[in-house]
Amino acid sequence: MSSARKKLVIGNWKMNLDNGEALSLIAHIEKLISASAKVDVAVCPSFVALELLHEKLEPLKLKLGVQNVHYVDHGPFTGEVSASMVREFVDFAIIGHSERRAMGETNDVIARKVSAAMRNGITPVLCVGENLFERQDGETGQVVHDQLAAGLVMLTGKEVAKTVIAYEPVWAIGTGEIAQPEQVKEAIGSIRKTIAHQYGETVASAVRVVYGGSVVAEFAEEYIKVKNLDGFLVGGASLKPVEFASIVKTVQRQGSKKIAAAKN
Ligand code: PGA
């Protein structure tokens, strides 16, 4: 079943780059990578760069995502941007990133945002992960289970199958301290187990699970081989074209190997 899951690399640009810088970054990335039907590659710029990038990028090489959406489609929510406003530009929406959870975003709000993305035809990338204290207290499994169950609660099994889950331990984000392959493998196993328990094995084996937290090119080769891992959510390294392209190329090589192996 794993060979049917398309691998995925998403760059989270966070609150960086003006439109000129964003344009030159995608141009640079596009020069370095080739189109591959076997791997989805997406970047998530600021909302203001979306339309411009959408016009300019090569859709066979790069897709777009957003870093957040609001949970209703329109209304009196000053300063917010809804999924229905960005749906014409993007394929993915990162939801429940730990940097947003730290600003007060609750599981309930996250569940509604996941649902808003889905009903607007955007693939939600639901971020889950424990902080350092939770890991030290042996609570990783429970935290990930609870965030996952709560975040997906408004979706049907069919919709869950189309969702992307990003396992992002908070202590590994922007710190240079990448989780060990064993830790990633364990977390992915428990994510699929939670989904299987709630929605069945077929859904659990269809959902794509990526890892995020200090991913750099140097580690991509080793990590993409972690059992049942489908790709990466890349923060800092996604702003460096050579580094990001190298991660993409590593995943593309691995993606084609797996599919070729499955045919024999
Ligand atoms: P990082 O960020 O790669 O800079 O650690 C990952 C993320 O925040 O998604």
Short mmCIF file of N, CA and C and ligand atoms in Angstrom, two decimals, residues 10 12 14 94 97-99 127 168 172-176 212-216 233-238, ligand 1:
data_model
loop_
_atom_site.label_atom_id
_atom_site.label_comp_id
_atom_site.label_asym_id
_atom_site.label_seq_id
_atom_site.Cartn_x
_atom_site.Cartn_y
_atom_site.Cartn_z
N ILE A 10 7.27 19.86 1.41
CA ILE A 10 6.62 21.18 1.52
C ILE A 10 7.59 22.14 2.19
N ASN A 12 7.96 25.57 4.18
CA ASN A 12 7.21 26.55 4.97
C ASN A 12 8.09 27.80 5.11
N LYS A 14 7.31 30.62 6.31
CA LYS A 14 6.96 31.41 7.50
C LYS A 14 6.83 32.89 7.13
N ILE A 94 -1.15 24.44 5.60
CA ILE A 94 -0.58 24.00 6.88
C ILE A 94 -1.54 24.47 7.98
N HIS A 97 0.18 24.52 13.07
CA HIS A 97 1.63 24.58 13.30
C HIS A 97 1.89 24.99 14.75
N SER A 98 2.95 24.46 15.33
CA SER A 98 3.20 24.72 16.76
C SER A 98 3.41 26.21 17.03
N GLU A 99 3.91 26.95 16.02
CA GLU A 99 4.07 28.39 16.23
C GLU A 99 2.71 29.08 16.36
N CYS A 127 -0.44 19.68 11.59
CA CYS A 127 0.82 19.52 12.34
C CYS A 127 0.53 19.04 13.76
N GLU A 168 5.80 17.01 13.82
CA GLU A 168 6.80 18.05 14.06
C GLU A 168 7.03 18.22 15.56
N ALA A 172 12.29 20.28 18.00
CA ALA A 172 13.16 20.14 16.82
C ALA A 172 12.95 21.26 15.81
N ILE A 173 11.98 22.13 16.06
CA ILE A 173 11.65 23.16 15.06
C ILE A 173 12.55 24.38 15.22
N GLY A 174 13.32 24.66 14.19
CA GLY A 174 14.17 25.84 14.18
C GLY A 174 15.33 25.78 15.16
N THR A 175 15.60 24.59 15.70
CA THR A 175 16.64 24.47 16.73
C THR A 175 17.91 23.82 16.21
N GLY A 176 17.83 23.21 15.03
CA GLY A 176 18.98 22.46 14.53
C GLY A 176 19.07 21.08 15.16
N GLY A 212 8.75 17.02 10.11
CA GLY A 212 9.29 18.38 10.08
C GLY A 212 10.02 18.70 11.36
N GLY A 213 11.07 19.47 11.25
CA GLY A 213 11.87 19.87 12.42
C GLY A 213 13.34 19.78 12.09
N SER A 214 13.93 20.93 11.70
CA SER A 214 15.37 21.01 11.39
C SER A 214 15.80 20.07 10.27
N VAL A 215 14.92 19.86 9.29
CA VAL A 215 15.30 19.02 8.14
C VAL A 215 16.29 19.80 7.26
N VAL A 216 17.41 19.17 6.96
CA VAL A 216 18.39 19.74 6.02
C VAL A 216 18.79 18.65 5.04
N LEU A 233 8.31 18.35 5.88
CA LEU A 233 7.89 19.75 5.97
C LEU A 233 9.14 20.51 6.40
N VAL A 234 9.60 21.40 5.53
CA VAL A 234 10.91 22.03 5.71
C VAL A 234 10.74 23.52 6.00
N GLY A 235 11.31 23.99 7.08
CA GLY A 235 11.23 25.41 7.43
C GLY A 235 12.45 26.16 6.91
N GLY A 236 13.41 26.40 7.79
CA GLY A 236 14.59 27.21 7.47
C GLY A 236 15.27 26.83 6.15
N ALA A 237 15.44 25.53 5.92
CA ALA A 237 16.16 25.08 4.73
C ALA A 237 15.38 25.35 3.43
N SER A 238 14.07 25.63 3.56
CA SER A 238 13.29 25.87 2.34
C SER A 238 13.55 27.28 1.78
P1 PGA B 1 12.55 24.09 10.60
O1 PGA B 1 10.98 24.39 10.65
O2 PGA B 1 12.80 23.19 9.42
O3 PGA B 1 13.18 25.45 10.43
O4 PGA B 1 12.90 23.45 11.89
C1 PGA B 1 10.03 23.39 10.37
C2 PGA B 1 8.64 23.94 10.51
O5 PGA B 1 8.45 24.84 11.32
O6 PGA B 1 7.71 23.51 9.81
#
